[in-house]
Short mmCIF file of C-alpha atoms and ligand atoms in Angstrom, two decimals:
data_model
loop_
_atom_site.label_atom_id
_atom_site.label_comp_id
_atom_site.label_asym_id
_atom_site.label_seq_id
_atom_site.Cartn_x
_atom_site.Cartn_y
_atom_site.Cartn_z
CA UNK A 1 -6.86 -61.14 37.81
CA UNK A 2 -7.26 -60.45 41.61
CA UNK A 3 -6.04 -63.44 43.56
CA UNK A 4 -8.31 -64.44 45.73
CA UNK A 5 -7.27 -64.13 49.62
CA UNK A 6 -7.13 -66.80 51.94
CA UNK A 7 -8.57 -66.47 55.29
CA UNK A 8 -7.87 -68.26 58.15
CA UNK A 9 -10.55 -68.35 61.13
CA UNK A 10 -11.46 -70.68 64.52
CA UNK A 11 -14.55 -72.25 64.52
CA UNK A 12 -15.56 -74.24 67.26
CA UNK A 13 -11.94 -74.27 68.55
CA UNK A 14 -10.55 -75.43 65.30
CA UNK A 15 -8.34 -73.63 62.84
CA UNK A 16 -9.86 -73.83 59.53
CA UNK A 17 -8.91 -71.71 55.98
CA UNK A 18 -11.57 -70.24 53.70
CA UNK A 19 -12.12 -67.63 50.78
CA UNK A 20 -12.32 -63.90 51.03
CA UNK A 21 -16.65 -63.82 50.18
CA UNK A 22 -17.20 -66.68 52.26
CA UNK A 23 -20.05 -67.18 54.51
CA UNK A 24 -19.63 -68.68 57.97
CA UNK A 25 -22.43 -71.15 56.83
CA UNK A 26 -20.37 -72.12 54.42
CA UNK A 27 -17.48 -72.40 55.49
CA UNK A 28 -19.47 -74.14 58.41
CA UNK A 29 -20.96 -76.47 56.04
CA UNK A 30 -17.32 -77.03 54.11
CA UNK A 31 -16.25 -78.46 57.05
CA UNK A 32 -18.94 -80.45 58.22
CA UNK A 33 -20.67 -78.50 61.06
CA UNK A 34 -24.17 -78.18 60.82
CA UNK A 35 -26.06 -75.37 60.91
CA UNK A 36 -29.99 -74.81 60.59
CA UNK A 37 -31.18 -72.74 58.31
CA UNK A 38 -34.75 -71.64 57.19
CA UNK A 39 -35.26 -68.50 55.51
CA UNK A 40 -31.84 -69.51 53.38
CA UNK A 41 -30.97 -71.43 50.43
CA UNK A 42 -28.35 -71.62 48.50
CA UNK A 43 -29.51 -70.15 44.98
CA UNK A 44 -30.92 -67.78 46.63
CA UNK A 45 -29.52 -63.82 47.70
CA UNK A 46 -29.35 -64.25 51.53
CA UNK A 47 -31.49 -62.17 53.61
CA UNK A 48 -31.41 -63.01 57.31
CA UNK A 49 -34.88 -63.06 57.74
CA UNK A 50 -35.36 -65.71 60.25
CA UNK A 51 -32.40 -65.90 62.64
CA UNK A 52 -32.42 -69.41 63.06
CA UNK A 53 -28.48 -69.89 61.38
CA UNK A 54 -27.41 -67.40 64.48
CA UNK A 55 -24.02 -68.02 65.77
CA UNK A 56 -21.74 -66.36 68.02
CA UNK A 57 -18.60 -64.47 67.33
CA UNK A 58 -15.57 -62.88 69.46
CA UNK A 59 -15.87 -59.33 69.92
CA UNK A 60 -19.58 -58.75 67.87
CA UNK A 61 -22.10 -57.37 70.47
CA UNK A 62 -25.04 -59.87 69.55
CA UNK A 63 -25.17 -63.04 67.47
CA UNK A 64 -24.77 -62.57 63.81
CA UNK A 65 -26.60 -64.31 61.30
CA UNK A 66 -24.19 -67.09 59.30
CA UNK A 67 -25.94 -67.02 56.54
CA UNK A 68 -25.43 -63.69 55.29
CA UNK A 69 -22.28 -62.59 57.19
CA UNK A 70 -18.91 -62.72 55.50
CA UNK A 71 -15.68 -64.67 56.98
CA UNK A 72 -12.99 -62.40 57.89
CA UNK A 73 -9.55 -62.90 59.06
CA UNK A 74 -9.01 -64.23 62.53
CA UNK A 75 -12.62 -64.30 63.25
CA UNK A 76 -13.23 -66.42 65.86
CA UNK A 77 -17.14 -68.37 65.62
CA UNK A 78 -18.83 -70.80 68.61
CA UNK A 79 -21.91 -72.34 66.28
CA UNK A 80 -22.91 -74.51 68.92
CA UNK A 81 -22.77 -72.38 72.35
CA UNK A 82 -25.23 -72.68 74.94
CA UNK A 83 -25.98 -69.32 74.22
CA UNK A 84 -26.64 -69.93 70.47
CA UNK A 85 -28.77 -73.27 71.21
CA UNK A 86 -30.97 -71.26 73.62
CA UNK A 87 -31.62 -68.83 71.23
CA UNK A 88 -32.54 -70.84 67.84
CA UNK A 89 -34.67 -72.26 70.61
CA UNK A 90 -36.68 -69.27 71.57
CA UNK A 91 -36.62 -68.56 68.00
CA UNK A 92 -38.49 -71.50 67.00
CA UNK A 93 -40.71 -71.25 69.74
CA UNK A 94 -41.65 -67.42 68.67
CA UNK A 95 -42.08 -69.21 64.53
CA UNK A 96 -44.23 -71.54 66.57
CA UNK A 97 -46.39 -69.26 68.53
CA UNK A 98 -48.63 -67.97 65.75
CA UNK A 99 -48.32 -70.61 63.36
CA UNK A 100 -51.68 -72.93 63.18
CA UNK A 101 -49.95 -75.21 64.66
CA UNK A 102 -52.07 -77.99 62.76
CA UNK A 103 -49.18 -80.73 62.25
CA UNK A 104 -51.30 -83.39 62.34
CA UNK A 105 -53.14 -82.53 59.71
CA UNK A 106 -50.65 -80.47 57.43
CA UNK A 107 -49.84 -83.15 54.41
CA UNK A 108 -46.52 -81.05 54.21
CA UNK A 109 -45.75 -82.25 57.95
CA UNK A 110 -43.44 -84.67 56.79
CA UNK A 111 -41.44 -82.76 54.69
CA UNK A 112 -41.89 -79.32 56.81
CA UNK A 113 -38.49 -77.50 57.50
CA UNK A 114 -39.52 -75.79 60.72
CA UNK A 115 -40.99 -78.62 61.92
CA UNK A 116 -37.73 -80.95 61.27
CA UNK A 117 -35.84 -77.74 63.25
CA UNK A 118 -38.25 -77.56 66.18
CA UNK A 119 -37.43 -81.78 66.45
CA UNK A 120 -34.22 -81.21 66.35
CA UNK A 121 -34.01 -78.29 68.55
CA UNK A 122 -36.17 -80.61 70.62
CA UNK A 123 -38.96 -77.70 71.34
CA UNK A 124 -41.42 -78.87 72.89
CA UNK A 125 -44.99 -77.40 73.83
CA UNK A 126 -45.55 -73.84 72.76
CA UNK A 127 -44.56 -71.65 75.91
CA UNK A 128 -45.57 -68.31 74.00
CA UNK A 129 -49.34 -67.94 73.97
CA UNK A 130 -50.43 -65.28 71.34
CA UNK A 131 -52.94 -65.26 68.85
CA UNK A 132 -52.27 -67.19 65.73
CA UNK A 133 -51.56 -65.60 62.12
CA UNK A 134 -55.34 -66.77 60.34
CA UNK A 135 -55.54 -66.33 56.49
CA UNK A 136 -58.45 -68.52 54.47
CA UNK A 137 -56.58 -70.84 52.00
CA UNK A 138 -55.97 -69.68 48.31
CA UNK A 139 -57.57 -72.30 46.15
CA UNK A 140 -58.41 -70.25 43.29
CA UNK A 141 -56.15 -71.06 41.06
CA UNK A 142 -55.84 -75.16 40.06
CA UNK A 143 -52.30 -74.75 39.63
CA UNK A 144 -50.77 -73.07 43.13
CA UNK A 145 -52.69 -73.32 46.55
CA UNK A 146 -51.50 -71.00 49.38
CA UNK A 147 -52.35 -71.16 53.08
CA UNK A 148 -50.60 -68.60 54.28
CA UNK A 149 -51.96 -69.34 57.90
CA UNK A 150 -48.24 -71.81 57.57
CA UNK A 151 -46.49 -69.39 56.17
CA UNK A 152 -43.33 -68.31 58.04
CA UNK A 153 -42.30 -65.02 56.15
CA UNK A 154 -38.89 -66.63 55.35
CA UNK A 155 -38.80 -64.72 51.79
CA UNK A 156 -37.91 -68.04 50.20
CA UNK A 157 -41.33 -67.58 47.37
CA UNK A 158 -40.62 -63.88 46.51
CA UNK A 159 -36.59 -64.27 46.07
CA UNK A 160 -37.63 -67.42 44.35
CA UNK A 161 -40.43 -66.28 41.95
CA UNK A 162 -37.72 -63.28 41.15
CA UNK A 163 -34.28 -64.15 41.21
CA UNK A 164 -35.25 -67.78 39.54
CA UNK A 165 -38.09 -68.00 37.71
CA UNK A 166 -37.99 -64.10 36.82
CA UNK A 167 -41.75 -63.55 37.73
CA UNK A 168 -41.78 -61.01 40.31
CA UNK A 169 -44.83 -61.96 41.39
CA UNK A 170 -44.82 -61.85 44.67
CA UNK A 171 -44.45 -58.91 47.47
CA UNK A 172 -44.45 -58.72 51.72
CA UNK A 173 -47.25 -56.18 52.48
CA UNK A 174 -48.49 -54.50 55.62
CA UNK A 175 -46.11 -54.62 58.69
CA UNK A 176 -45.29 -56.19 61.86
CA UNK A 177 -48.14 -59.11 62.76
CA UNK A 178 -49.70 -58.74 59.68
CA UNK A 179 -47.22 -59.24 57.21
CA UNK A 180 -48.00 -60.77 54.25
CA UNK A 181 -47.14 -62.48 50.90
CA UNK A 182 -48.94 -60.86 48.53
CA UNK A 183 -49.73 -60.96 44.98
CA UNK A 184 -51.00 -57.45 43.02
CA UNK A 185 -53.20 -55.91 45.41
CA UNK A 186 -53.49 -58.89 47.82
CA UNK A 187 -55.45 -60.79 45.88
CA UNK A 188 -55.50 -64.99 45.73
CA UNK A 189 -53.12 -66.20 43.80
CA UNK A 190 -54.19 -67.01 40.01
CA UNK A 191 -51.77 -65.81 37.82
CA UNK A 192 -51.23 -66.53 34.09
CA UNK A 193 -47.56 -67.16 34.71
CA UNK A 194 -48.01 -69.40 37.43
CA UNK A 195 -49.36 -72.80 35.62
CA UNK A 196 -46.15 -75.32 35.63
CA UNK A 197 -43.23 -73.22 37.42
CA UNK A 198 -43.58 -75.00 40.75
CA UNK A 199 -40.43 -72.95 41.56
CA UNK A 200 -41.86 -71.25 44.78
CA UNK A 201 -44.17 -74.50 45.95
CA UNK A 202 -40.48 -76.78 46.18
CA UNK A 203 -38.58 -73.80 47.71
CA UNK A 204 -41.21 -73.13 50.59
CA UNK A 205 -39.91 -74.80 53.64
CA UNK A 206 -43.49 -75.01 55.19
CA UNK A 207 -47.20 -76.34 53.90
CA UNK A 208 -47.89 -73.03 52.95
CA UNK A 209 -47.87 -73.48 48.96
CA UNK A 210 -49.25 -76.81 47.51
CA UNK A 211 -50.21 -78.36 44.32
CA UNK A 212 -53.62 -78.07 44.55
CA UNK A 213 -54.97 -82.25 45.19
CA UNK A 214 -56.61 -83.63 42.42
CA UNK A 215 -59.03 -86.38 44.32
CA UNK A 216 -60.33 -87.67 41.03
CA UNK A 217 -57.14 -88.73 39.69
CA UNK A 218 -55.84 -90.10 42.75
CA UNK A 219 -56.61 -94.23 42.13
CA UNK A 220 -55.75 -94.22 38.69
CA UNK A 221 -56.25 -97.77 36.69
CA UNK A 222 -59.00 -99.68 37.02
CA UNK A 223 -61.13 -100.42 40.19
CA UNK A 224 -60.11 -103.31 42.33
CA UNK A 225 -62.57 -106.00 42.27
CA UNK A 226 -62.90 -109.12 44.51
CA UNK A 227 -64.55 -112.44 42.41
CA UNK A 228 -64.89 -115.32 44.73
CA UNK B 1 -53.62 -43.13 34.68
CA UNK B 2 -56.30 -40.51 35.23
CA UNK B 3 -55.95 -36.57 34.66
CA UNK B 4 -54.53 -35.02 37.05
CA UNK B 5 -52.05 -37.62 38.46
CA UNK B 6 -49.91 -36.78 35.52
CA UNK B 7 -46.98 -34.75 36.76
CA UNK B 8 -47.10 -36.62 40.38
CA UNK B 9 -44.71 -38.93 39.05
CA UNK B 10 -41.52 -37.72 40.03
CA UNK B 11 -39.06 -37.36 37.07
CA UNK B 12 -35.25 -37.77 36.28
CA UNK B 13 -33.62 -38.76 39.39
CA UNK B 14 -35.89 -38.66 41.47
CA UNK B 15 -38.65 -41.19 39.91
CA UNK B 16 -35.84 -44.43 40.99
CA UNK B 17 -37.14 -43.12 44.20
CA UNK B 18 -40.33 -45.53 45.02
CA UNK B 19 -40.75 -43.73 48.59
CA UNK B 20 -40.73 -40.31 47.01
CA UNK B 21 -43.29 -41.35 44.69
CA UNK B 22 -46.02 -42.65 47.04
CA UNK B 23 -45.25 -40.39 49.72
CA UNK B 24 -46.16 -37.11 47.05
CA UNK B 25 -49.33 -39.39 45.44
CA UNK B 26 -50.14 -39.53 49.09
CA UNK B 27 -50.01 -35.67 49.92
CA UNK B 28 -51.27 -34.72 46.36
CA UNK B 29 -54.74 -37.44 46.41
CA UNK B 30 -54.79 -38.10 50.31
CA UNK B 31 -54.06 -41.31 49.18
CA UNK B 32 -52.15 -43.85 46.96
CA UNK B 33 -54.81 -45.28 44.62
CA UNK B 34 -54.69 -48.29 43.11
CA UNK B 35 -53.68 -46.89 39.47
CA UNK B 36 -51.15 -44.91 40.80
CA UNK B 37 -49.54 -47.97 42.38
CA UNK B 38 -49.79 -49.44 38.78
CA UNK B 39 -48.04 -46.76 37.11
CA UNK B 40 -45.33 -46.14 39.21
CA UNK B 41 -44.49 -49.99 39.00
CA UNK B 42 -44.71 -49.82 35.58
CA UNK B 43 -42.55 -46.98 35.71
CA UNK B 44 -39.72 -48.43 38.57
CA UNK B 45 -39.77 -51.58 36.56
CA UNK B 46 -41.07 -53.39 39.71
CA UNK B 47 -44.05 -55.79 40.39
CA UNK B 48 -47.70 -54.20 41.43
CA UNK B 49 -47.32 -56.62 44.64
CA UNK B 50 -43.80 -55.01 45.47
CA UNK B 51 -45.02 -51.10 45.80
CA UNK B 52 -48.24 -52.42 47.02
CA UNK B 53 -46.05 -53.73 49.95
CA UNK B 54 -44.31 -50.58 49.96
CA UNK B 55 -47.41 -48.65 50.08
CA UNK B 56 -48.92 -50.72 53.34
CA UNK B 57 -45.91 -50.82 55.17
CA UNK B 58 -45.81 -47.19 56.12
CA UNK B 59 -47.94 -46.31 58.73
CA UNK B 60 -48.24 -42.09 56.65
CA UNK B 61 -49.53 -43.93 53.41
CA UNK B 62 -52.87 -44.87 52.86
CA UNK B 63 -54.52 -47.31 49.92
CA UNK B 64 -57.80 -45.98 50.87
CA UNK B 65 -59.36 -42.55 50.73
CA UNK B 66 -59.42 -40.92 53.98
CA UNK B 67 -61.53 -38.77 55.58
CA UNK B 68 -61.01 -34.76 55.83
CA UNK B 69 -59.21 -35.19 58.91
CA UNK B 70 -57.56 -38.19 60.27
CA UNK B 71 -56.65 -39.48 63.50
CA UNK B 72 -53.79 -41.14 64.24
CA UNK B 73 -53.08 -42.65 67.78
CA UNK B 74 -49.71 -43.92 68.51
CA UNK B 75 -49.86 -47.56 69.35
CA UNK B 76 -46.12 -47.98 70.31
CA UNK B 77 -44.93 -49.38 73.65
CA UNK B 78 -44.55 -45.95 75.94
CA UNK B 79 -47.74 -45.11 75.15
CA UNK B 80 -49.23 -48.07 75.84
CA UNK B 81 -48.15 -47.85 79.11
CA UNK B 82 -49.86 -45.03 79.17
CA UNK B 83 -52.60 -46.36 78.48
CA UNK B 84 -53.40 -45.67 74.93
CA UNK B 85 -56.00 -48.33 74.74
CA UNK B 86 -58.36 -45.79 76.78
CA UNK B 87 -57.31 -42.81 74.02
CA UNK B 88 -58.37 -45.40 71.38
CA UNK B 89 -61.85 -46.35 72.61
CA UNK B 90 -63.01 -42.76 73.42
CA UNK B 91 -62.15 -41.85 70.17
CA UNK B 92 -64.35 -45.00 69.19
CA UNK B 93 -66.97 -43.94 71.38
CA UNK B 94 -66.62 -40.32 70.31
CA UNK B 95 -66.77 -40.45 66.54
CA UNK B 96 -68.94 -44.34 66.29
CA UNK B 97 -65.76 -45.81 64.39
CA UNK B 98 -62.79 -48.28 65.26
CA UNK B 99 -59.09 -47.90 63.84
CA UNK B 100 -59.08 -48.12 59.88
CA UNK B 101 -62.23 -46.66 59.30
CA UNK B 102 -63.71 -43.18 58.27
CA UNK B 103 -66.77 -41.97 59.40
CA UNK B 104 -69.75 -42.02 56.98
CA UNK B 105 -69.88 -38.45 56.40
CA UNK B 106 -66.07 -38.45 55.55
CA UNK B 107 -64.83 -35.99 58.46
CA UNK B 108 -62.49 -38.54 60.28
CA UNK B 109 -60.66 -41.16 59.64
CA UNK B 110 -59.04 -43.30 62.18
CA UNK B 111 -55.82 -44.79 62.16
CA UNK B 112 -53.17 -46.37 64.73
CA UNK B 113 -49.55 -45.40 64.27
CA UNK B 114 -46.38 -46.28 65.40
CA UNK B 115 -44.13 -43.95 67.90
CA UNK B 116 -44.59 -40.27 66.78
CA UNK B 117 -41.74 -39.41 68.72
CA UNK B 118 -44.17 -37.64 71.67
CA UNK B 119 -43.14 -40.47 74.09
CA UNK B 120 -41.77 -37.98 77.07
CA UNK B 121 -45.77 -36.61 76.86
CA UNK B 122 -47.53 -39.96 76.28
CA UNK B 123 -50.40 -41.09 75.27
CA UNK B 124 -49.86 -39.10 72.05
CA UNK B 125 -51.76 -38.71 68.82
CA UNK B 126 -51.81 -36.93 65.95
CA UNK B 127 -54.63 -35.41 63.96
CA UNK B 128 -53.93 -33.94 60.39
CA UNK B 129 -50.14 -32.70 61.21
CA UNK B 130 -50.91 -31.52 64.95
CA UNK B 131 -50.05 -33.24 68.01
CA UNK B 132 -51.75 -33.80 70.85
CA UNK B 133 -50.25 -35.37 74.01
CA UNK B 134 -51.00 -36.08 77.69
CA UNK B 135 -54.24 -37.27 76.34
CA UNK B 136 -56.87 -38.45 78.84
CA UNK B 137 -60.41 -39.72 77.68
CA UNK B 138 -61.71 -36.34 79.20
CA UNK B 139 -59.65 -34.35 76.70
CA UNK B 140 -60.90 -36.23 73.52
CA UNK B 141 -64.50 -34.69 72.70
CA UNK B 142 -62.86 -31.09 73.48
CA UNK B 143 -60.16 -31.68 70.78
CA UNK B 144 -62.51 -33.71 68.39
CA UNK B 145 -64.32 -30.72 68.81
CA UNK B 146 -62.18 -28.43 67.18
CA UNK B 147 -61.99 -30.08 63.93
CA UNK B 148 -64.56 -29.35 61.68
S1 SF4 C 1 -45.20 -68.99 51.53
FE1 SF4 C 1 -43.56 -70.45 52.10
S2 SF4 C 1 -41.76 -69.72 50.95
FE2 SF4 C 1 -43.24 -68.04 50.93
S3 SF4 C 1 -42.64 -66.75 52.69
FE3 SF4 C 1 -44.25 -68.18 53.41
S4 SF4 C 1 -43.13 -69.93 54.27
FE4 SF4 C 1 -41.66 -68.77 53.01
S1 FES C 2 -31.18 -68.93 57.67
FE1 FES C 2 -29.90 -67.30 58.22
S2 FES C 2 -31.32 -65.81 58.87
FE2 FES C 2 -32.62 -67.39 58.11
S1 FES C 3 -44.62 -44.39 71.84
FE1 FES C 3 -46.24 -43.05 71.44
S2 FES C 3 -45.21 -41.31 70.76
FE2 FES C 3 -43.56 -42.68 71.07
#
C-alpha cells in the first residue's frame, strides 16, 4: 500500500498539515476557515464553474479556484485578501447582473445560495447593467418545475442527475449568454425518470428547480369555522 | 437512422470521438439532424441532451438545414470595433434576413461567428469556406453578388 504523504502548507499565515489529494477548500474547511462556494458540493466531481471559492496563492499568476485545486507542499494560500474579497465581489455582482433579480418574489429566496453569498459579500445594488437571461418557466411536468431565468449555470443539476442519480438527463447547450440546461433537444422538462428523484431540485443552490405547488392540498383538514 | 447516414458514423477508434462525429454529419448533410444526434448518443453511450449541447456549442455545426451558401460574420471583439454591426445589417438589408435564418428560397443562410482569425483585416466574414475582410457596407451587394 502507498502511504499516503503528508503535506505541510501556510494558510492565512498559519502552518497547517494535510493529505497528498487534498483540496485547499478542504483543507480550508478542516481547519475552520470559511470559504464560499456555489457551483461545488461535496458529492459532487468539482468543476470550477463559478469562481466564487477563488483564493490567492504565492507564485500562481491569477487566483486559483479552491475547490478543484490540489494542496501541494509549501504552498502558501491568503483566502481572505483584499484582493480575493474584491473579486468574489465582482463575481457576484456579474451572477447578479442577468439574473431576474426577482428576490422578493422567488419562494426559494430564503433558502437561495447566491443570495446568502451576495449578503454576505455585502453586494449591494447591481452596478453591471446588461440584459437579463429570460426563459418561460417549465411547468410541464407535475413532478419538476424549472425557471431557468434563476438559473446560475453552476453544473450542480447535470453532475447531480449523472454522477448521483445515474440519469444523465441533463446537458449545457448553446454558448456564451445563452447557455443553457437542457433536456433532449431543449425541450421542458417531463421525463419518465424524473417523478420522485428530487436529487437535482435539493442540489440547486438557486429557485431555479421546484416542486411544482400543489394549491389544492395546501390547507389540508377540515375548514376552520367560527360558531358564536 | 435513415439511408444514407449509415457509414457517417465514424468507426473503431475514431467513433469515442463525439467532435469527429458531428463535425463529418455536418459536412456530409450540411447539418447535424436530430436522428443523427440520437444515434451517435446511442452509440457514445451519452445522453441526447449532452451531444445536443455539443452540437450548439460550436459556432461550424448547425441543428438546422442551411441554405446553399451561408454567411458567417465574425461577431468577436476586433471586429466589432470595426464595426461589424454595419457588415451585419447590410447583409440584413441585402438578402431580407437577420442572423440564424435562411432565406426562403434556400440560397443563404446567415449566421454570426466567433473570431475567424482575420482580425489584422477586420470586419471579417466568411461565406461557404472563403473569406472576406476589410468589409464595408459598400462591398456587401458586390460579394453577395457573386454567389449564386
Ligand atoms: S438549474 Fe440550478 S443546479 Fe442546475 S445549473 Fe441552474 S442553478 Fe445550477
Ligand atoms: S465553488 Fe469553486 S469554482 Fe464554484
Ligand atoms: S475578431 Fe473577427 S476575425 Fe477575429
Amino acid at each position: 500500500m502507498r502511504k499516503i504523504e503528508k503535506i505541510t502548507v501556510t494558510i492565512d499565515g498559519s502552518q497547517v498539515s494535510g493529505c497528498e489529494g487534498m483540496t485547499i477548500l478542504e483543507l480550508a474547511q478542516q481547519n475552520g476557515i470559511d470559504i464560499p462556494t456555489l457551483c461545488h458540493s461535496p458529492e459532487l466531481t468539482p468543476i470550477g464553474a463559478c469562481r466564487i471559492c477563488v483564493v490567492a496563492v504565492e507564485g500562481s499568476r491569477t487566483l486559483v479556484g479552491s475547490c478543484h485545486t490540489p494542496i501541494t507542499q509549501g504552498m502558501v494560500i491568503y483566502t481572505h485578501s483584499p484582493k480575493v474579497l474584491e473579486t468574489r465581489k465582482v463575481i457576484v455582482e456579474l451572477l447578479l447582473a442577468s439574473h431576474c433579480g426577482s428576490c422578493y418574489m422567488c419562494e426559494k429566496a430564503n433558502v437561495c445560495q447566491l443570495r446568502k453569498i451576495a449578503a454576505d459579500l455585502e453586494v449591494g445594488l447591481p452596478r453591471f447593467q446588461t440584459r437579463k437571461r429570460y426563459y418561460p418557466i417549465e411547468d410541464v411536468s407535475p413532478y419538476i418545475q424549472r425557471d431557468l431565468s434563476k438559473c446560475v449555470l453552476c453544473w450542480r443539476c447535470v453532475r447531480a442527475c449523472n454522477e448521483i442519480a445515474k440519469q444523465n438527463v441533463f446537458g449545457i447547450a448553446y454558448r456564451g449568454f445563452n447557455s443553457k440546461v437542457v433536456v433532449d433537444f431543449d425541450q421542458p422538462i417531463d421525463k419518465e425518470v424524473c417523478q420522485d428523484c428530487n436529487v437535482c431540485i435539493d442540489i440547486c443552490p438557486t429557485g431555479a428547480l421546484s416542486k411544482p405547488r400543489e394549491v389544492g392540498e395546501e390547507k389540508k383538514g377540515r375548514p376552520l369555522v367560527i360558531s358564536s | 437512422m435513415s439511408k444514407g447516414q449509415e457509414g457517417v458514423l465514424p468507426q473503431g477508434k475514431e467513433q469515442e470521438n463525439l467532435l469527429v462525429m458531428l463535425e463529418r454529419a455536418q459536412s456530409e448533410f450540411g447539418y447535424v439532424p436530430e436522428e443523427f444526434i440520437v444515434e451517435a448518443a446511442h452509440s457514445l453511450n451519452v445522453s441526447i441532451s449532452e451531444v445536443y449541447g455539443v452540437a450548439t456549442f460550436y459556432s461550424f455545426l448547425s441543428t438546422k438545414p442551411l441554405g446553399k451558401n451561408v454567411i458567417r460574420i465574425c461577431k468577436s471583439l476586433p471586429c466589432y470595433l470595426k464595426n461589424s454591426q454595419m457588415i451585419i445589417k447590410s447583409v440584413e438589408d441585402e438578402i431580407g434576413i437577420k442572423p440564424g435564418e435562411t432565406t426562403p428560397d434556400g440560397k443563404f443562410s446567415f449566421e454570426l461567428t466567433n473570431c475567424i482569425g482575420a482580425c489584422d483585416e477586420a470586419p471579417a466574414m466568411l461565406i461557404n469556406n472563403d473569406v472576406h475582410v476589410n468589409l464595408t457596407p459598400g462591398k456587401i451587394s458586390q460579394i453577395l453578388k457573386s454567389y449564386k
